Coordinates of C-alpha atoms (C1' of nucleotides) in Angstrom, one line a residue:
Chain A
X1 CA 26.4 11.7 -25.2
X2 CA 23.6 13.5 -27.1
X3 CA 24.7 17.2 -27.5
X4 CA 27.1 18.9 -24.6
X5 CA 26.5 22.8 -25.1
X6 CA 29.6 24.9 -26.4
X7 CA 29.8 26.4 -22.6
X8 CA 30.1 23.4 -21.4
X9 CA 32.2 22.1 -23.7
X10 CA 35.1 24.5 -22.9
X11 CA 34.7 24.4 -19.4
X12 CA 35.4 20.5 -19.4
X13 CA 38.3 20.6 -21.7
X14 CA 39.5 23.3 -19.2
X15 CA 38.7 21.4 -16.4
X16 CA 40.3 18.3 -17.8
X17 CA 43.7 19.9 -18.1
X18 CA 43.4 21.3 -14.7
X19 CA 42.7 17.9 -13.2
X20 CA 45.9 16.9 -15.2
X21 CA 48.1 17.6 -12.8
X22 CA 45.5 17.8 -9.5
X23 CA 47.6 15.8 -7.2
X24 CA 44.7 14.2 -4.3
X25 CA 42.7 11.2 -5.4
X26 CA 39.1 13.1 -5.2
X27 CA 37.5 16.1 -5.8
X28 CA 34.6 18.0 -4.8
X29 CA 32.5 20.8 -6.8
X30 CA 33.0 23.5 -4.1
X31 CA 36.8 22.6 -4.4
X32 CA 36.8 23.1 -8.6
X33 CA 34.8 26.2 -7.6
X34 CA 37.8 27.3 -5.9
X35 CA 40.0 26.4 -8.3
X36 CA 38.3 27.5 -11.3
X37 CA 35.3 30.3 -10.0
X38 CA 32.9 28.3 -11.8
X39 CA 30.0 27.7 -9.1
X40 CA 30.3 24.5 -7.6
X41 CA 26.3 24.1 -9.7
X42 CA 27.5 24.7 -12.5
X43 CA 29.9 22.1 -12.4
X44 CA 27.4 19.6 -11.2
X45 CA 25.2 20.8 -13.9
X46 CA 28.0 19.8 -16.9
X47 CA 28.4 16.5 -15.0
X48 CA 24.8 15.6 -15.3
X49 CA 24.9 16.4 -19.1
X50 CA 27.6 13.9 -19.4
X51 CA 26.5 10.8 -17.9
X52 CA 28.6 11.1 -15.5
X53 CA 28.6 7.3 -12.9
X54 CA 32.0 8.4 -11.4
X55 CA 30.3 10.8 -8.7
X56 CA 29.0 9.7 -5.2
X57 CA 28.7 11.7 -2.0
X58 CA 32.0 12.3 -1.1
X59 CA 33.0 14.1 -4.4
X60 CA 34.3 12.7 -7.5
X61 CA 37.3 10.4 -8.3
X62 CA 40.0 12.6 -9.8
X63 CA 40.9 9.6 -12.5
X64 CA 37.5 8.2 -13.7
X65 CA 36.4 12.4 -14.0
X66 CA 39.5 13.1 -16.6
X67 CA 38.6 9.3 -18.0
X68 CA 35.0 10.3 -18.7
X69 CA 35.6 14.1 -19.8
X70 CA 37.8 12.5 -22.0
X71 CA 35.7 9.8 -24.1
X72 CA 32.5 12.3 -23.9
X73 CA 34.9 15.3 -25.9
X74 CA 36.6 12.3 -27.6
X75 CA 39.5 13.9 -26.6
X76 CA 41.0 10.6 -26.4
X77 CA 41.8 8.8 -29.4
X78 CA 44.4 9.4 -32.3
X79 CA 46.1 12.2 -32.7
X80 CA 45.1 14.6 -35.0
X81 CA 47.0 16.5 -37.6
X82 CA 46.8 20.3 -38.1
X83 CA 48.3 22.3 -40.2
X84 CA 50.1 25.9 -39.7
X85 CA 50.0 28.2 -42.2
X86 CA 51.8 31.7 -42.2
X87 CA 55.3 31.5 -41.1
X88 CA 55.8 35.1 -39.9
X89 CA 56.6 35.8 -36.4
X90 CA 53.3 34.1 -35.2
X91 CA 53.6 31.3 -37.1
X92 CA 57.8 30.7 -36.3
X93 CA 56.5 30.6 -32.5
X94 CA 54.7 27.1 -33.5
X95 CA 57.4 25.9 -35.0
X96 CA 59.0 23.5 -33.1
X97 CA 55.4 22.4 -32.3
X98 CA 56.2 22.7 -28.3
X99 CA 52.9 24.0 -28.0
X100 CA 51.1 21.3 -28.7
X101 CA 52.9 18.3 -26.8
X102 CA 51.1 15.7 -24.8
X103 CA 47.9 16.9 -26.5
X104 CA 45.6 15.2 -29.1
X105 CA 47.2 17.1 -31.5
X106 CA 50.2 17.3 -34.0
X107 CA 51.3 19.7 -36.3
X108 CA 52.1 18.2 -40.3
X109 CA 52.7 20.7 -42.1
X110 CA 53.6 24.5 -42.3
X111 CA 52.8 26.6 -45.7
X112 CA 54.3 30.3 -46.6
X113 CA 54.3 32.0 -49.7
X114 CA 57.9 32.9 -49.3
X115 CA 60.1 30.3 -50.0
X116 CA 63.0 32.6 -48.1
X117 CA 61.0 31.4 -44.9
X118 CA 60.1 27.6 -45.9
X119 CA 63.8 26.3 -47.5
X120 CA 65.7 28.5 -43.7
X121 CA 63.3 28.0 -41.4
X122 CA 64.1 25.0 -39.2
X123 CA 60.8 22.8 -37.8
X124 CA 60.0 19.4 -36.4
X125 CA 57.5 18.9 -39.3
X126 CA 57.6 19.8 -43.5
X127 CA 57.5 23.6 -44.4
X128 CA 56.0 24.1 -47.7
X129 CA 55.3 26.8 -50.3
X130 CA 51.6 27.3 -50.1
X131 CA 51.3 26.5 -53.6
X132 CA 51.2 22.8 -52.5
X133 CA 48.6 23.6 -49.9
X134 CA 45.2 22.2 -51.6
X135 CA 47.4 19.0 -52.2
X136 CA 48.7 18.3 -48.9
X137 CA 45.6 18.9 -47.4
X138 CA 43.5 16.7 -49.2
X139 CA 46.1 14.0 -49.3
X140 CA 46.6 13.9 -45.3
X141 CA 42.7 14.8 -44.9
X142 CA 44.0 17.4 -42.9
X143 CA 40.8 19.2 -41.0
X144 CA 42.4 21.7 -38.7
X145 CA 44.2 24.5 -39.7
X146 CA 45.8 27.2 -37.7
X147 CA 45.9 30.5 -39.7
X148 CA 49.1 32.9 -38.9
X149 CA 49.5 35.1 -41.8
X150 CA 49.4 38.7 -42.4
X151 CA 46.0 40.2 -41.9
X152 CA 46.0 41.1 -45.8
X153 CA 45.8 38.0 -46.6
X154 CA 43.8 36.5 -43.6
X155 CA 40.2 35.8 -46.0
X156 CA 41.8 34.5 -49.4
X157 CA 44.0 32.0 -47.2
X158 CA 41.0 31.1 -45.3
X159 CA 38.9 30.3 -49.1
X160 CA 41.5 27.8 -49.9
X161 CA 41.6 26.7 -46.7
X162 CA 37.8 25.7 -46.9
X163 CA 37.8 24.9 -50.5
X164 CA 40.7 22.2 -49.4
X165 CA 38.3 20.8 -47.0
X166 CA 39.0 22.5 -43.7
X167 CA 36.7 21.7 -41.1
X168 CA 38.0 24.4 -38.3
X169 CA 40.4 27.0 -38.1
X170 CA 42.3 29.0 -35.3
X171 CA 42.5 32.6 -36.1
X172 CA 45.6 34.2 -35.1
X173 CA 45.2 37.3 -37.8
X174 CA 43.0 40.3 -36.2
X175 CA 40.5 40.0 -38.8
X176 CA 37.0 38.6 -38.9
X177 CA 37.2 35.1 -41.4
X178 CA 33.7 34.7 -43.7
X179 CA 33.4 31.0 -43.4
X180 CA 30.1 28.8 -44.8
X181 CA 27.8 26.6 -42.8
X182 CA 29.8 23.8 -41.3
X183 CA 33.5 25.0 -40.9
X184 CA 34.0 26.8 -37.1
X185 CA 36.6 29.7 -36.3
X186 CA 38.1 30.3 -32.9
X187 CA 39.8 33.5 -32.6
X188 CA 42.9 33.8 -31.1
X189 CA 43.9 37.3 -31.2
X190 CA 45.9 39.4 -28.3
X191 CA 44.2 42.3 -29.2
X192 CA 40.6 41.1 -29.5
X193 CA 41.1 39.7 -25.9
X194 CA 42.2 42.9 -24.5
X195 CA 39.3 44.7 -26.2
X196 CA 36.9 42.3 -24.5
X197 CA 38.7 43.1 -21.3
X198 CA 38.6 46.7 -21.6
X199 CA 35.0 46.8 -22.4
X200 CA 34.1 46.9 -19.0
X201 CA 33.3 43.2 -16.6
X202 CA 33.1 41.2 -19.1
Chain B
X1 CA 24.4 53.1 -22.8
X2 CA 23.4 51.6 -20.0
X3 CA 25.2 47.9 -19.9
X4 CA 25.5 46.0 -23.2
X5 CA 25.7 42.2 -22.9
X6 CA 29.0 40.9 -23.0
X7 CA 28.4 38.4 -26.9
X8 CA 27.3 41.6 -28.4
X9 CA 30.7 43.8 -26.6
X10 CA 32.5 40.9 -28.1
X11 CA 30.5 41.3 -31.8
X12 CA 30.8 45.0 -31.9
X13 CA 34.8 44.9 -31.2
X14 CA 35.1 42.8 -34.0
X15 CA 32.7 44.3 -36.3
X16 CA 34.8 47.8 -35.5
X17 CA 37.5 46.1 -36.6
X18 CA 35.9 44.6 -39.6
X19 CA 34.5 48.4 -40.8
X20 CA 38.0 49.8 -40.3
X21 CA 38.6 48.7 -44.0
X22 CA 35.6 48.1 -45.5
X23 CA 35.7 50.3 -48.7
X24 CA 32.1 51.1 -49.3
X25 CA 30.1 54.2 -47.9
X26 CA 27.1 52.3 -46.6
X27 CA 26.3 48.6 -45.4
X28 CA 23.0 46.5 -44.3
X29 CA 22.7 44.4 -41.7
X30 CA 21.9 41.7 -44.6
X31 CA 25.5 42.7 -45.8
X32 CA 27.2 42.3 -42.2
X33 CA 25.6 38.5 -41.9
X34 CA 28.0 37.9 -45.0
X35 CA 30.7 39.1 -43.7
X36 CA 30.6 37.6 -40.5
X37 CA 28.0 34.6 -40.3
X38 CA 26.1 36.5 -37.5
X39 CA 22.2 36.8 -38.5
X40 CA 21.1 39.8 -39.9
X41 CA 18.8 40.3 -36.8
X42 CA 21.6 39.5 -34.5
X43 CA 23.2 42.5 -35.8
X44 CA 20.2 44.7 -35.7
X45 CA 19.5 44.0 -32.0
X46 CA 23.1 44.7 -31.0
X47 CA 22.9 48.5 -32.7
X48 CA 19.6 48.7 -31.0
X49 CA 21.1 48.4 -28.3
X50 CA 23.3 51.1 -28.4
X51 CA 21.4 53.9 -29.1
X52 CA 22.1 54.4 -32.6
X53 CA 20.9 57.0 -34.7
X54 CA 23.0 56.5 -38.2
X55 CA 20.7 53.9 -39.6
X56 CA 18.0 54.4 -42.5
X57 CA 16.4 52.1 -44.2
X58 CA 18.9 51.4 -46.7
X59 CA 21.6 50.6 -44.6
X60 CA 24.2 52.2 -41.9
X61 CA 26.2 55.1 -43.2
X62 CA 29.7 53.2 -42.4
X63 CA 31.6 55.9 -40.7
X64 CA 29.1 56.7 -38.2
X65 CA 28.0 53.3 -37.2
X66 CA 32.6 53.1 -36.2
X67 CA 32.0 56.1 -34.4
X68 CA 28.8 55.0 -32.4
X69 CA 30.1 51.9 -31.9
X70 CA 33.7 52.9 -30.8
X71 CA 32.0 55.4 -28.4
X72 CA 29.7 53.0 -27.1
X73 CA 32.6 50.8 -25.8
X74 CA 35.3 53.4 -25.0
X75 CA 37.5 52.1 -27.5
X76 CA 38.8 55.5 -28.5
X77 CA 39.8 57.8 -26.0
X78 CA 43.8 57.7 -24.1
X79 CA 45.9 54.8 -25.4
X80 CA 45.8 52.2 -22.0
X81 CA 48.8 50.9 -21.0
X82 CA 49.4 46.7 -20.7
X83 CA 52.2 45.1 -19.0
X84 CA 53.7 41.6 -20.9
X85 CA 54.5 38.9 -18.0
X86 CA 57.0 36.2 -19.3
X87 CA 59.7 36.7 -22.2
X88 CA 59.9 33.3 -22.9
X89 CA 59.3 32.5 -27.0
X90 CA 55.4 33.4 -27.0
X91 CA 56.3 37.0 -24.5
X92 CA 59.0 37.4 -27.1
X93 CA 56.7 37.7 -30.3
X94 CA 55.2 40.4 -28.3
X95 CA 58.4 42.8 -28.0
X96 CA 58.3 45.0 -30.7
X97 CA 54.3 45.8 -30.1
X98 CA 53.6 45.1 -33.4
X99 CA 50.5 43.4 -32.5
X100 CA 49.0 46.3 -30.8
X101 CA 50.0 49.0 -33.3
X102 CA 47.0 51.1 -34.1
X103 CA 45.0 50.1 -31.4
X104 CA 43.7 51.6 -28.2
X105 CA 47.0 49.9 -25.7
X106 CA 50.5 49.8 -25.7
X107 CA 53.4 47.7 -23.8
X108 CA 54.6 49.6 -21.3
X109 CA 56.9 47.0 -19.3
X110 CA 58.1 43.8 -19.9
X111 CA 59.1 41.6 -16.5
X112 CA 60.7 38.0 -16.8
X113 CA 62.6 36.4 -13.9
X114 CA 65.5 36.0 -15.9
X115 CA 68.0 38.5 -16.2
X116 CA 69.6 36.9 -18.9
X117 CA 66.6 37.7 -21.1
X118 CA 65.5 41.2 -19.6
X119 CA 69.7 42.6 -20.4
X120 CA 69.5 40.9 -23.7
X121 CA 66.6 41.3 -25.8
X122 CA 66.1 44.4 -27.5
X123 CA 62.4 45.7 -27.4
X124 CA 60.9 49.4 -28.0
X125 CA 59.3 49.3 -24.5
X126 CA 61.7 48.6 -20.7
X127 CA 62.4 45.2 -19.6
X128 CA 62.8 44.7 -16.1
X129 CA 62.9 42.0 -13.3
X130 CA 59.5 40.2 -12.0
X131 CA 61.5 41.8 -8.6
X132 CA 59.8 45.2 -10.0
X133 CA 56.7 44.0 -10.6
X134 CA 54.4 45.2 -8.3
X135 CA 56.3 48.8 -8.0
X136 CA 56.2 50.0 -11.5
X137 CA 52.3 48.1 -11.5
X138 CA 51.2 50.6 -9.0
X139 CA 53.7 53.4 -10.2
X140 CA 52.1 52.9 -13.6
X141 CA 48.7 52.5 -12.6
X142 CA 48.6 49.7 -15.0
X143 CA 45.1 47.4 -15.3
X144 CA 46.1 44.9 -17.6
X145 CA 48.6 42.3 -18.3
X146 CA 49.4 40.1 -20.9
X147 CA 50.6 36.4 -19.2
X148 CA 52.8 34.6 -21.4
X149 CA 55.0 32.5 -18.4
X150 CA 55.6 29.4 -18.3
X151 CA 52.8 27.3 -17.2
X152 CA 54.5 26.1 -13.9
X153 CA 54.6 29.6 -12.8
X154 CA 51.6 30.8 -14.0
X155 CA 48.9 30.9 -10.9
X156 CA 52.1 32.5 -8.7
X157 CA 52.5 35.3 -11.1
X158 CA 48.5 35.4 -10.8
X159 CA 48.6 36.2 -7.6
X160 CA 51.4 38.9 -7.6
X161 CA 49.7 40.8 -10.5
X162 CA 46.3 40.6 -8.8
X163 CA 47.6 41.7 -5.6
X164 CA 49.7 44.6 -7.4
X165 CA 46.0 46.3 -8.8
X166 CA 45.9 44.2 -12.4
X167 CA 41.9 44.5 -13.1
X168 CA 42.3 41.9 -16.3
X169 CA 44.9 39.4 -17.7
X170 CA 45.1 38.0 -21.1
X171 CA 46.4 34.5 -20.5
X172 CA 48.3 32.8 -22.9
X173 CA 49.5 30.0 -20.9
X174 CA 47.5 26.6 -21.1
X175 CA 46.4 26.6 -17.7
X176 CA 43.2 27.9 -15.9
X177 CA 43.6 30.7 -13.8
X178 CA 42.3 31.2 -10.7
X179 CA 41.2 35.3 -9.8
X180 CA 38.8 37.1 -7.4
X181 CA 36.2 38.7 -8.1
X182 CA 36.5 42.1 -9.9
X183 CA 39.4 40.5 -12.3
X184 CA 38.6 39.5 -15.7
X185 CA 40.7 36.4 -17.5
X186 CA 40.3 36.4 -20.9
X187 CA 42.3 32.7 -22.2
X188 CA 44.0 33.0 -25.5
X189 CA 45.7 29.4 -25.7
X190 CA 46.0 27.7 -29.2
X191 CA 45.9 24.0 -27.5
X192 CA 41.9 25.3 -25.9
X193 CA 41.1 26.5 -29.4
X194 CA 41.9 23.9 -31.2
X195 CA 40.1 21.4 -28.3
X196 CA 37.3 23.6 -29.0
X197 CA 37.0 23.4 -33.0
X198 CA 37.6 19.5 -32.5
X199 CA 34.7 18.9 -29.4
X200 CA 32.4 18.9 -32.2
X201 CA 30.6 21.6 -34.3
X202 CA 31.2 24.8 -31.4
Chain C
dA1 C1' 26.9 15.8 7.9
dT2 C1' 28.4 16.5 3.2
dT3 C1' 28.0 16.4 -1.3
dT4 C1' 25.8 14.7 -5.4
dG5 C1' 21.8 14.6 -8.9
dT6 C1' 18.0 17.1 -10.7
dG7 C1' 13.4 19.3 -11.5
dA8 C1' 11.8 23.8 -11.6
dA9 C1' 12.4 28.9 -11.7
dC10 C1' 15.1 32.4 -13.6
dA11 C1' 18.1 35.2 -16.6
dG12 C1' 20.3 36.3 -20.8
dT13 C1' 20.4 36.0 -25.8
dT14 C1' 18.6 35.0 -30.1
dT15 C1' 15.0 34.4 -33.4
dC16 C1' 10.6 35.7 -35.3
dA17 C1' 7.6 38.6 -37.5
dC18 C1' 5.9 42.7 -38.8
dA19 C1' 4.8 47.8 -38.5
dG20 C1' 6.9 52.0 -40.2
dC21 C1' 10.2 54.8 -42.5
dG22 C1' 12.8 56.6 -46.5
Chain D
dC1 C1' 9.6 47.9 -51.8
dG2 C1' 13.8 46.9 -49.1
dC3 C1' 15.7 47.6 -44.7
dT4 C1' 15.5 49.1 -40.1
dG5 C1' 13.6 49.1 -35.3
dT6 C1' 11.3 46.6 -31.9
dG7 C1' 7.8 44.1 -29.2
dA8 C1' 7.0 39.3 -28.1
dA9 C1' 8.1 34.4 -28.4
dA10 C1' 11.6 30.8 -28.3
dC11 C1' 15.6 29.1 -26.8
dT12 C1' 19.9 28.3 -24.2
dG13 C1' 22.3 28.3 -20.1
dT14 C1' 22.6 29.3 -15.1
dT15 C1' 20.9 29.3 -10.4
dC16 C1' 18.0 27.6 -6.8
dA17 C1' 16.7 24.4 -3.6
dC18 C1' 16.0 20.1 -1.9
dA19 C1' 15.5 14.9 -1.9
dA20 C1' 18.6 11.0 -2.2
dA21 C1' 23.0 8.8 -1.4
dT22 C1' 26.9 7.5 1.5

DNA sequence: ATTTGTGAACAGTTTCACAGCG
DNA sequence: CGCTGTGAAACTGTTCACAAAT
C-alpha cells in the first residue's frame, strides 16, 4: 500500500460509492468506463497500484473491489469526528449532520461566535461559542474541520484551527486559506467550481 | 492565449480572487507562495503563460496582473446565467444568490419536482417545475446548472439537462455522474472532500 | 474470445537553475 | 542585488499495446 497518487485516490473513493449501490455481482473496466468516463486503462491502472488479487478475466467481483478500495484508503475503520464551524446559512445546512450518514464520518461539534445561533439552533451534536474551540479540539483530538464562516473571517478561523491541531480542513468560504506544511485544504466552493467550468473544457 | 492548462485555470481563478482584496499596490511571486502554498516558480510559470506584460523585477503591479488574468480567462465580460436543479435543503441555501453576488453568474431558474416547494419558497430568481425544464433551458440558452437533487434522482436529471444543451454542471449530490463528451462535471460534495483530506496527505 | 496486468512510450505539470532586467 | 522570465531537466500521471489468464 506504498503511496496511491491523489488522482487516484479520488477516483477510488468515487468509485467506491458508486459500486455502493451497483446491483450485478461483477464488474468490468469497460463497464466503469461507462459509468464513470474514466478509460477502462485508467481504471486498470489504479487497480495495479493497489494490489489488487480480486480481478481475473472476466472482470472484477463487485464485493472484494469495495472491500479492497476500502482497507487501501482505510476508509474502513472507526468513525471519525469532525467538526463544523460557522453556523451561518452554510453551516445550518450540516446541521442535522444528514450529510454525512453511512460514511466514515461524524460531526462533534459546531462553533459560532454568536451565541444567538449556538443556544436556538437545534443539531444532532453540541453547538458551541467558538471561544471553547482550542479546548474541544484538543480534548476530542479532533483532526477535521469543516470551515463555514463568513469569508472575513475565513484565515483567522483557519490559524486557530491549525494552532488546535487540525490536520485538514474543507473550505466552504470563497477565499484561499494560508495553511503550513502538513495540514491539506479541499475547497468546496459553488463559485470556484463554476469558474473552473466556465474557463473553457476543463 | 492559446490554451492554458486546466491546474493553472484552476490557480489563476483563485489567485483573482485572492488579489480582489489584497491591500497593497505590488506583490512577488515569493509573496503569492505565502499566501497560497503554491511555489514561487509555480506562480511564475502560470503568468508566463499568459502573456503578461505587468511584471518587473520587483514584483507585479496588483491591478494589472487582475486584469491580465481576468482577461485571460473571460472571467469579466456579460454576467452568465446558471440554472439551480433541486430545492431540497442544500438547493435552498442557494435561493437568495448570495453566493454568487459579485461574480461573473447569476440564478436564473430554479426547477424542483415539487410543487409544494416551487409555490412556497420565496427567492429573488423564478421557481418553476422540473416539467419546464428543458423549455426555459433552451429559451434561456442556459450552459450551466447547479445539481443539488436528491441522490436517487440525480443521473435522470443528468440526462434531461444534458439533453436540454447544459455544457457543465456543478454537482453537489454525492454521486458520480455520468456525461458525454463535451460536458464538464465539476463535484462539490463535502462527504468526497472530506474522504479526500482523510486518504492521507492529498 | 474477453478482459486483466503491466512494461514502455507519451503527455502534462512542476521544479531547477540561471541569464537578464530594473 | 532581488525578482522575473524561461529553457531544460525531472517528475507524475495517462495511454498504448500486448502477453497472460480464464
Amino acid at each position: 500500500m506504498k503511496d496511491i497518487p491523489s488522482p487516484t485516490k479520488k477516483r477510488l473513493i468515487l468509485l467506491e460509492r458508486l459500486l455502493s449501490d451497483f446491483k450485478e455481482e461483477r464488474i468490468t473496466s469497460q463497464k466503469i468506463q461507462e459509468l464513470t468516463g474514466w478509460t477502462s486503462a485508467v481504471v486498470r491502472r489504479d487497480f495495479y497500484l493497489l494490489e489488487l488479487k480480486c480481478g481475473s478475466s472476466n472482470g472484477y467481483n463487485v464485493q472484494s473491489l469495495r472491500e479492497s478500495i476500502k482497507n487501501a484508503l482505510n476508509l474502513s475503520g472507526r468513525k471519525t469526528p469532525c467538526c463544523l464551524v460557522g453556523l451561518n446559512r452554510i453551516g445550518q445546512m450540516l446541521l442535522d449532520g444528514g450529510g454525512l450518514d453511512g460514511s466514515g464520518f461524524f460531526l462533534t461539534a459546531g462553533f459560532d461566535s454568536s451565541v444567538n445561533r449556538t443556544e436556538v439552533l437545534k443539531s444532532s451534536f453540541p453547538l458551541h461559542s467558538t471561544v471553547m474551540l482550542e479546548t474541544i479540539i484538543r480534548a476530542e483530538s479532533v483532526k477535521y474541520a469543516v470551515l463555514a464562516v463568513d469569508d472575513s473571517e475565513a484565515q483567522k478561523m483557519t490559524d486557530r484551527l491549525v494552532a488546535a491541531g487540525i490536520k485538514g480542513i474543507v473550505n466552504y468560504t470563497s477565499r484561499m486559506l494560508s495553511v503550513p506544511d502538513g495540514v491539506t485544504v479541499e475547497n468546496v466552493c459553488l463559485l470556484t467550481a463554476l469558474e473552473s467550468l466556465a474557463a473553457g473544457r476543463e
